[in-house]
XYZ file of C-alpha atoms in Angstrom:
533
model
C 32.421 -7.910 -55.937
C 34.378 -5.446 -53.805
C 31.139 -3.661 -52.874
C 29.565 -6.940 -51.858
C 32.571 -7.939 -49.769
C 32.557 -4.507 -48.136
C 28.909 -4.963 -47.167
C 29.668 -8.405 -45.766
C 32.578 -6.973 -43.794
C 30.327 -4.333 -42.231
C 27.909 -7.053 -41.189
C 30.777 -9.048 -39.712
C 31.920 -5.972 -37.786
C 28.451 -5.425 -36.328
C 28.261 -9.083 -35.399
C 31.664 -8.921 -33.699
C 30.654 -5.893 -31.651
C 27.214 -7.208 -30.769
C 28.817 -10.289 -29.255
C 31.581 -8.322 -27.520
C 29.088 -5.823 -26.057
C 26.494 -8.413 -25.127
C 27.476 -8.889 -21.484
C 28.090 -5.207 -20.681
C 24.960 -4.100 -22.509
C 22.815 -6.718 -20.775
C 24.286 -5.856 -17.379
C 23.678 -2.109 -17.514
C 20.268 -2.347 -19.203
C 18.897 -4.970 -16.814
C 20.414 -3.513 -13.622
C 19.191 -0.009 -14.420
C 15.678 -1.370 -14.864
C 15.866 -3.594 -11.793
C 17.136 -0.871 -9.475
C 14.478 1.540 -10.754
C 11.765 -1.071 -10.186
C 13.096 -1.802 -6.710
C 13.191 1.811 -5.620
C 9.778 2.650 -7.087
C 8.174 -0.350 -5.405
C 9.958 0.455 -2.146
C 8.268 3.871 -2.135
C 4.891 2.362 -3.032
C 5.206 -0.228 -0.270
C 6.183 2.395 2.311
C 3.169 4.481 1.310
C 0.885 1.463 1.630
C 2.354 0.444 4.997
C 1.938 3.915 6.426
C -1.651 4.121 5.212
C -2.651 0.775 6.695
C -0.845 1.406 9.981
C -2.368 4.864 10.402
C -5.878 3.726 9.441
C -5.697 1.096 12.193
C -4.136 3.476 14.713
C -5.824 6.804 14.049
C -8.878 5.885 11.994
C -10.937 8.701 10.525
C -8.736 11.472 11.851
C -5.918 10.134 9.696
C -8.169 9.525 6.709
C -9.516 13.058 6.890
C -5.928 14.349 6.707
C -4.296 11.612 4.623
C -3.380 14.096 1.900
C -0.622 15.403 4.195
C 1.124 12.023 4.007
C 0.224 11.384 0.373
C 1.851 14.690 -0.571
C 5.060 13.638 1.168
C 5.327 10.442 -0.886
C 4.423 12.300 -4.062
C 7.276 14.739 -3.429
C 9.726 11.910 -2.715
C 8.687 10.123 -5.914
C 8.942 13.361 -7.914
C 12.458 13.901 -6.609
C 13.491 10.392 -7.568
C 11.982 10.759 -11.035
C 13.942 13.931 -11.752
C 12.366 16.976 -10.125
C 15.101 18.929 -8.370
C 13.309 19.522 -5.094
C 15.073 20.359 -1.861
C 14.515 17.265 0.243
C 15.123 19.217 3.436
C 12.424 21.685 2.389
C 10.067 18.809 1.570
C 10.516 17.279 5.022
C 10.298 20.654 6.774
C 7.040 21.414 4.984
C 5.654 17.986 5.849
C 6.377 18.290 9.568
C 5.109 21.870 9.655
C 1.833 20.777 8.076
C 1.643 17.762 10.374
C 2.239 19.953 13.441
C -0.385 22.399 12.234
C -2.976 19.611 11.869
C -1.996 17.880 15.097
C -2.106 21.097 17.065
C -5.692 21.672 15.965
C -6.714 18.076 16.732
C -5.143 18.237 20.182
C -6.908 21.523 20.899
C -10.396 20.940 19.526
C -11.866 23.306 22.113
C -10.239 26.232 20.344
C -10.687 27.832 16.988
C -7.494 28.961 15.270
C -7.088 31.581 12.579
C -4.573 31.026 9.777
C -2.405 33.768 11.245
C -2.369 32.052 14.613
C -1.429 28.700 13.039
C 1.332 30.410 11.074
C 2.655 31.705 14.358
C 2.479 28.192 15.836
C 4.516 26.636 13.020
C 7.032 29.477 13.199
C 7.816 28.328 16.755
C 8.789 24.786 15.697
C 12.552 25.224 15.906
C 12.193 26.348 19.520
C 9.366 24.005 20.494
C 10.708 20.817 18.904
C 7.213 19.276 19.132
C 8.353 16.044 17.460
C 11.624 15.773 19.350
C 14.634 15.120 17.136
C 12.711 12.868 14.726
C 12.378 15.538 11.965
C 16.080 16.390 12.060
C 17.206 12.756 11.997
C 14.706 11.672 9.359
C 15.469 14.675 7.139
C 19.188 13.947 7.244
C 18.675 10.251 6.516
C 16.188 10.873 3.708
C 18.398 13.480 2.051
C 21.601 11.469 1.903
C 19.915 8.144 1.040
C 17.640 9.590 -1.665
C 20.470 11.582 -3.209
C 22.646 8.453 -3.230
C 19.916 6.191 -4.633
C 18.834 8.607 -7.368
C 22.408 9.350 -8.415
C 23.284 5.654 -8.396
C 20.453 4.687 -10.733
C 21.360 7.657 -12.925
C 24.897 6.352 -12.994
C 23.659 2.976 -14.182
C 21.514 4.688 -16.827
C 24.431 6.772 -18.127
C 26.631 3.677 -18.360
C 23.858 1.937 -20.269
C 23.398 4.902 -22.581
C 27.107 5.224 -23.359
C 27.179 1.576 -24.419
C 24.030 1.895 -26.516
C 25.269 5.057 -28.216
C 28.689 3.631 -29.079
C 27.047 0.503 -30.466
C 25.397 2.657 -33.136
C 28.725 3.665 -34.650
C 29.435 1.936 -37.962
C 32.956 1.136 -39.164
C 34.918 3.603 -41.267
C 35.979 2.785 -44.828
C 39.524 2.140 -43.618
C 38.242 -0.242 -40.980
C 35.959 -2.033 -43.450
C 38.816 -2.612 -45.889
C 41.024 -3.912 -43.099
C 38.260 -6.336 -42.065
C 37.734 -7.379 -45.679
C 41.441 -8.163 -46.113
C 41.502 -10.062 -42.823
C 38.317 -12.078 -43.392
C 37.743 -12.549 -47.124
C 41.114 -12.228 -48.860
C 42.086 -15.781 -47.837
C 39.115 -17.029 -49.861
C 40.492 -15.310 -52.959
C 43.696 -17.286 -52.481
C 41.835 -20.528 -51.978
C 42.780 -20.686 -48.315
C 39.283 -21.199 -46.995
C 40.031 -23.189 -43.832
C 42.770 -20.951 -42.443
C 41.813 -18.397 -39.831
C 43.372 -14.935 -39.491
C 46.379 -14.742 -37.199
C 45.486 -13.500 -33.750
C 47.851 -10.524 -33.936
C 46.516 -9.569 -37.373
C 43.045 -9.523 -35.870
C 44.233 -7.468 -32.891
C 45.839 -4.797 -35.051
C 42.788 -4.649 -37.292
C 40.380 -4.287 -34.380
C 42.620 -1.829 -32.508
C 42.549 0.342 -35.597
C 38.772 -0.035 -35.987
C 38.174 0.640 -32.293
C 40.888 3.247 -31.752
C 38.423 5.919 -30.655
C 36.494 3.482 -28.490
C 39.677 2.980 -26.453
C 39.693 6.693 -25.645
C 36.698 6.048 -23.391
C 38.676 3.742 -21.147
C 40.143 6.286 -18.730
C 36.905 8.217 -17.966
C 35.040 4.888 -17.948
C 37.317 3.447 -15.265
C 36.909 6.591 -13.150
C 33.145 6.230 -13.552
C 33.297 2.539 -12.556
C 35.295 3.388 -9.434
C 32.812 6.119 -8.447
C 29.924 3.670 -8.930
C 31.633 1.118 -6.689
C 32.235 3.691 -3.950
C 28.640 4.912 -3.963
C 27.407 1.315 -3.941
C 29.316 0.815 -0.691
C 27.528 3.834 0.755
C 24.186 2.322 -0.258
C 25.126 -0.856 1.581
C 25.983 1.136 4.698
C 25.002 4.564 6.044
C 23.067 5.654 2.920
C 20.903 2.534 2.732
C 17.644 3.767 1.191
C 15.737 0.651 2.255
C 16.648 1.191 5.917
C 15.219 4.721 5.680
C 12.103 4.252 3.555
C 10.807 0.920 4.855
C 10.269 2.058 8.496
C 9.222 5.630 7.641
C 5.698 4.948 8.945
C 7.082 3.966 12.342
C 9.295 7.056 12.502
C 6.435 9.413 11.673
C 4.205 7.654 14.200
C 6.953 8.043 16.786
C 7.015 11.785 16.081
C 3.255 11.971 16.644
C 3.543 10.092 19.946
C 6.245 12.500 21.127
C 3.954 15.432 20.401
C 1.088 13.789 22.301
C 3.269 13.115 25.312
C 4.521 16.700 25.381
C 1.303 18.398 24.262
C 0.864 20.217 27.596
C 4.254 21.909 27.590
C 3.999 22.598 23.847
C 0.636 24.325 24.412
C 2.088 26.470 27.188
C 5.024 27.594 25.024
C 2.727 28.300 22.093
C 0.542 30.476 24.335
C 3.616 32.382 25.493
C 4.789 32.909 21.948
C 1.514 33.435 20.111
C -1.020 34.432 22.760
C -4.246 32.822 23.941
C -6.145 31.219 21.079
C -9.773 31.973 20.289
C -12.148 29.679 22.194
C -14.472 27.420 20.259
C -16.709 26.475 23.224
C -20.392 25.673 22.890
C -22.899 25.511 25.704
C -25.523 22.804 25.930
C -28.118 25.291 24.739
C -26.030 26.384 21.748
C -25.383 22.909 20.344
C -28.615 23.097 18.345
C -27.750 26.529 16.950
C -26.036 29.829 17.605
C -27.842 32.516 19.607
C -29.608 35.176 17.575
C -27.551 37.860 19.304
C -24.286 36.281 18.163
C -25.587 35.816 14.657
C -26.528 39.487 14.423
C -23.314 40.787 15.974
C -21.276 42.915 13.549
C -17.953 41.529 12.402
C -15.118 42.426 14.691
C -17.217 42.700 17.885
C -16.755 40.467 20.878
C -12.974 40.476 20.778
C -11.314 40.807 24.132
C -7.913 41.795 22.833
C -4.863 40.385 21.153
C -2.282 37.747 22.032
C 1.447 38.272 22.375
C 1.912 37.612 18.658
C -0.579 40.357 17.808
C -3.218 37.813 16.812
C -6.919 38.490 17.532
C -8.543 36.444 20.302
C -12.071 36.207 21.689
C -13.337 35.557 25.203
C -14.308 32.007 26.027
C -17.971 31.080 26.430
C -18.942 29.440 29.670
C -21.798 27.172 30.595
C -24.393 28.837 32.898
C -23.293 26.442 35.610
C -19.737 27.694 35.194
C -18.388 24.691 33.267
C -16.753 24.897 29.887
C -18.374 22.445 27.504
C -16.194 20.751 24.841
C -17.628 19.741 21.508
C -19.738 16.684 22.112
C -17.916 13.404 21.458
C -14.440 14.926 20.982
C -11.669 14.557 23.518
C -8.328 16.342 23.712
C -6.303 13.212 22.971
C -5.616 12.483 19.318
C -6.135 8.752 19.748
C -9.217 9.288 21.883
C -10.699 11.654 19.318
C -9.954 9.175 16.555
C -11.671 6.321 18.377
C -14.702 8.432 19.202
C -15.082 9.509 15.573
C -14.977 5.861 14.509
C -17.636 4.998 17.070
C -19.824 7.822 15.829
C -19.530 6.556 12.258
C -20.394 2.999 13.297
C -23.362 4.291 15.304
C -24.641 6.169 12.265
C -24.250 3.093 10.094
C -26.233 0.843 12.459
C -28.884 3.475 13.207
C -29.557 4.157 9.553
C -27.913 7.569 9.587
C -25.621 6.290 6.820
C -26.533 3.609 4.354
C -23.877 0.988 4.036
C -24.456 0.065 0.415
C -22.777 0.680 -2.902
C -24.289 4.141 -3.253
C -23.497 5.220 0.314
C -20.228 3.539 1.101
C -17.570 4.797 3.464
C -16.140 7.913 1.796
C -12.647 6.870 2.887
C -12.624 3.606 0.932
C -10.800 5.443 -1.839
C -7.777 5.721 0.422
C -7.287 1.962 0.504
C -3.916 1.397 -1.160
C -3.373 -2.349 -0.965
C -3.657 -5.673 0.829
C -0.154 -5.903 2.272
C -0.262 -7.691 5.646
C 2.659 -6.566 7.753
C 1.910 -9.110 10.447
C 3.023 -11.874 8.094
C 6.440 -10.342 7.621
C 9.297 -12.196 9.267
C 11.356 -10.136 11.681
C 14.490 -12.034 10.699
C 14.240 -11.579 6.945
C 14.518 -8.215 5.245
C 11.428 -7.387 3.212
C 11.632 -7.730 -0.540
C 9.658 -6.062 -3.253
C 8.146 -7.462 -6.427
C 11.533 -6.790 -8.000
C 12.558 -9.889 -6.061
C 15.459 -8.747 -3.898
C 16.437 -6.565 -0.981
C 18.735 -3.599 -1.520
C 21.726 -5.380 0.013
C 21.552 -8.253 -2.459
C 20.765 -5.992 -5.386
C 23.651 -3.603 -4.736
C 26.071 -6.483 -4.134
C 25.083 -7.968 -7.489
C 25.492 -4.628 -9.266
C 28.882 -4.008 -7.640
C 30.180 -7.331 -8.934
C 28.838 -6.742 -12.438
C 30.216 -3.201 -12.568
C 33.616 -4.321 -11.287
C 33.974 -6.734 -14.194
C 33.293 -3.858 -16.629
C 36.566 -2.122 -15.751
C 38.875 -1.692 -18.793
C 35.962 -2.741 -20.987
C 36.932 -0.504 -23.912
C 40.557 -1.566 -24.271
C 39.569 -5.207 -23.840
C 37.222 -5.126 -26.829
C 39.834 -6.146 -29.456
C 40.944 -9.079 -27.284
C 37.352 -10.098 -26.560
C 36.695 -10.252 -30.311
C 39.961 -11.831 -31.465
C 40.101 -14.468 -28.725
C 36.932 -15.960 -30.196
C 38.243 -19.017 -32.096
C 35.475 -18.618 -34.656
C 36.947 -15.256 -35.679
C 40.709 -15.713 -35.427
C 43.339 -18.311 -34.632
C 44.363 -18.617 -31.017
C 47.607 -16.854 -29.972
C 49.530 -20.129 -29.750
C 48.596 -21.055 -33.327
C 50.657 -18.252 -34.872
C 52.513 -20.289 -37.497
C 49.633 -21.700 -39.501
C 47.287 -18.733 -39.926
C 46.422 -16.021 -42.437
C 48.877 -13.150 -41.975
C 47.244 -10.753 -44.448
C 49.270 -11.924 -47.434
C 49.657 -15.679 -47.109
C 49.592 -18.552 -44.684
C 52.316 -18.084 -42.095
C 53.450 -16.135 -39.056
C 52.259 -12.571 -38.595
C 55.410 -10.543 -37.944
C 54.125 -7.002 -37.302
C 54.041 -5.809 -33.702
C 50.687 -5.457 -31.987
C 49.891 -1.779 -31.466
C 49.063 -0.274 -28.101
C 45.597 1.081 -27.310
C 44.154 4.459 -28.273
C 44.234 6.809 -31.254
C 47.785 8.134 -30.878
C 49.205 4.613 -30.807
C 47.707 3.763 -34.205
C 50.059 6.009 -36.145
C 52.029 2.962 -37.312
C 49.149 0.485 -37.465
C 49.816 -1.610 -40.609
C 46.196 -2.768 -40.989
C 43.962 0.281 -40.488
C 44.962 3.881 -41.151
C 43.705 6.233 -38.443
C 43.834 10.020 -38.640
C 45.304 10.857 -35.270
C 44.642 14.573 -35.720
C 40.863 14.281 -35.871
C 38.710 13.721 -32.811
C 35.634 11.542 -32.841
C 32.698 13.757 -31.890
C 30.464 10.922 -30.724
C 33.110 9.413 -28.464
C 33.939 12.861 -27.095
C 30.303 13.314 -26.142
C 30.298 10.014 -24.255
C 33.505 10.998 -22.464
C 31.808 14.206 -21.353
C 28.761 12.300 -20.092
C 30.997 9.983 -18.094
C 32.925 12.876 -16.542
C 29.697 14.656 -15.552
C 28.116 11.615 -13.920
C 31.406 10.684 -12.205
C 31.482 14.103 -10.571
C 27.877 13.682 -9.411
C 28.559 10.182 -8.097
C 31.463 11.545 -6.056
C 29.271 14.353 -4.700
C 26.599 11.849 -3.690
C 29.289 9.718 -2.039
C 30.211 12.750 0.075
C 26.562 13.361 1.030
C 26.246 16.545 -1.052
C 23.263 17.726 -3.086
C 23.239 16.449 -6.674
C 21.188 17.924 -9.499
C 19.362 15.731 -11.982
C 21.074 14.536 -15.158
C 18.858 14.601 -18.255
C 18.391 10.835 -18.339
C 15.519 8.550 -19.246
C 15.886 5.941 -16.509
C 13.255 3.605 -17.916
C 13.825 3.851 -21.640
C 17.258 5.383 -22.393
C 19.038 6.944 -24.180
C 19.498 10.222 -22.256
C 17.399 12.997 -23.645
C 20.032 15.706 -23.823
C 23.748 16.228 -24.018
C 24.648 14.092 -27.016
C 23.335 16.242 -29.835
C 20.927 15.568 -32.652
C 22.109 13.196 -35.323
C 20.776 12.548 -38.787
C 19.932 9.167 -40.205
C 16.589 7.443 -40.454
C 17.813 4.404 -38.583
C 19.554 6.422 -35.856
C 22.927 4.857 -36.695
C 26.038 6.945 -37.116
C 28.000 6.352 -40.277
C 31.462 7.774 -39.864
C 33.663 9.684 -37.456
C 32.977 12.987 -35.773
C 34.394 16.322 -36.728
C 32.664 18.414 -34.082
C 29.599 19.423 -36.068
C 27.435 16.444 -35.157
C 28.076 14.585 -38.419
C 30.056 11.383 -38.668
C 32.763 11.455 -41.333
C 35.352 9.023 -42.588
C 38.687 8.988 -40.798
C 41.942 7.858 -42.323
C 42.669 7.311 -45.980
C 41.519 4.559 -48.281
C 43.686 1.499 -48.677
């Protein structure tokens, strides 16, 4: 009979905790998932918007070089998903590659060696070909991505702490205390009398003594989450950075076009005159036999200021330099002319517009999003169903309520009138021995305060390994949240954002069902604490 009652008491304990944890568990699980969905879709939408805007604006020239932009979004996604990239390096590499491509497109009458282009990109800090757009965008991307990634990691760690602690089963001392509180009245024939509220509180404070040890690091974690959330609502707003990224990059390209003349002059001063890529009318059909037979290295007139090889320019017999047919020096002009050439080939039969000969750039189509339908007065939302402002505000409120969660657990359980009598009904309740007032004082929270707990014996000299691991996780993520709040770099925490629980840091535990069955001693096992009653 005692074994059966013990089993029933364990089930009651799990039921109590499931109900007490329900709100916090649901909050952290759902908000972690929702924020992750929001951020992922925000990146996807920005990628789609940029593609559609640039296809319309720059046509084939963009499509031929779309991998430059695709790589940027892949790097940003990789960072968010856990790769510890330097965001400043990612943006620097993107703008260097963009400048390299743009410089070639704006100077189609020249042929550039890799060494020459390396020299060109090395001049970027001095040239500032894109104005201050790279510096501003890099700063905004860094602080907003660091804040967003750390924030969702913070939500995931909070979720994981709750899920891990939920796996802890009651100790023998706790089970016997629960059995005396819940089932002993039945043995006395007092079936309709509920346990006194203070009896329940002492029993649960003994059962959850180690849980209460999480309260201090948990509250620090909650405060750090609230502070970073305020940053996300203000200067670190990831939506305000990612959503218009296509416009900012386009602005950088326009600045380069407007200043292409002065940029070219400074490049020539720094890197020398580039090799000409000029064809005469006679050479359009093919290269002259003399040029084809010329040994490698001949025909070079000298070297530029950067020590890079250059060749003399070819002139038309009439004295005019002939650009490549159909290509202008303007990026937009070149783009439009390439589009016209493609259309001309389609209509003239040069390209077959059927399923077997379709436009090779169709594969770059990323979606059907129509930006023209977007209201200027309403912030865009993703499929996650909310803008960042509303999402963060909701999370802040939910997280705020979770403060003092661990020391409130006994009260959350015992204030349920299906479990114990209400505090005002302290005269007609089960006091552990009979019907009447419960006279023992309610113990304070935490392990050290259970030394005189009359209902559950707790060994105050033994630490709970599992709880200690969760305390460590909370301290680590709190430090990272504070760093993100200050705009500093933050390394990735080993966390499974989508699935939970975090992959590392909490040890490997035995048990086929993944449930701990005792208290920790420091070796990863979970052993009984306290002595039998």
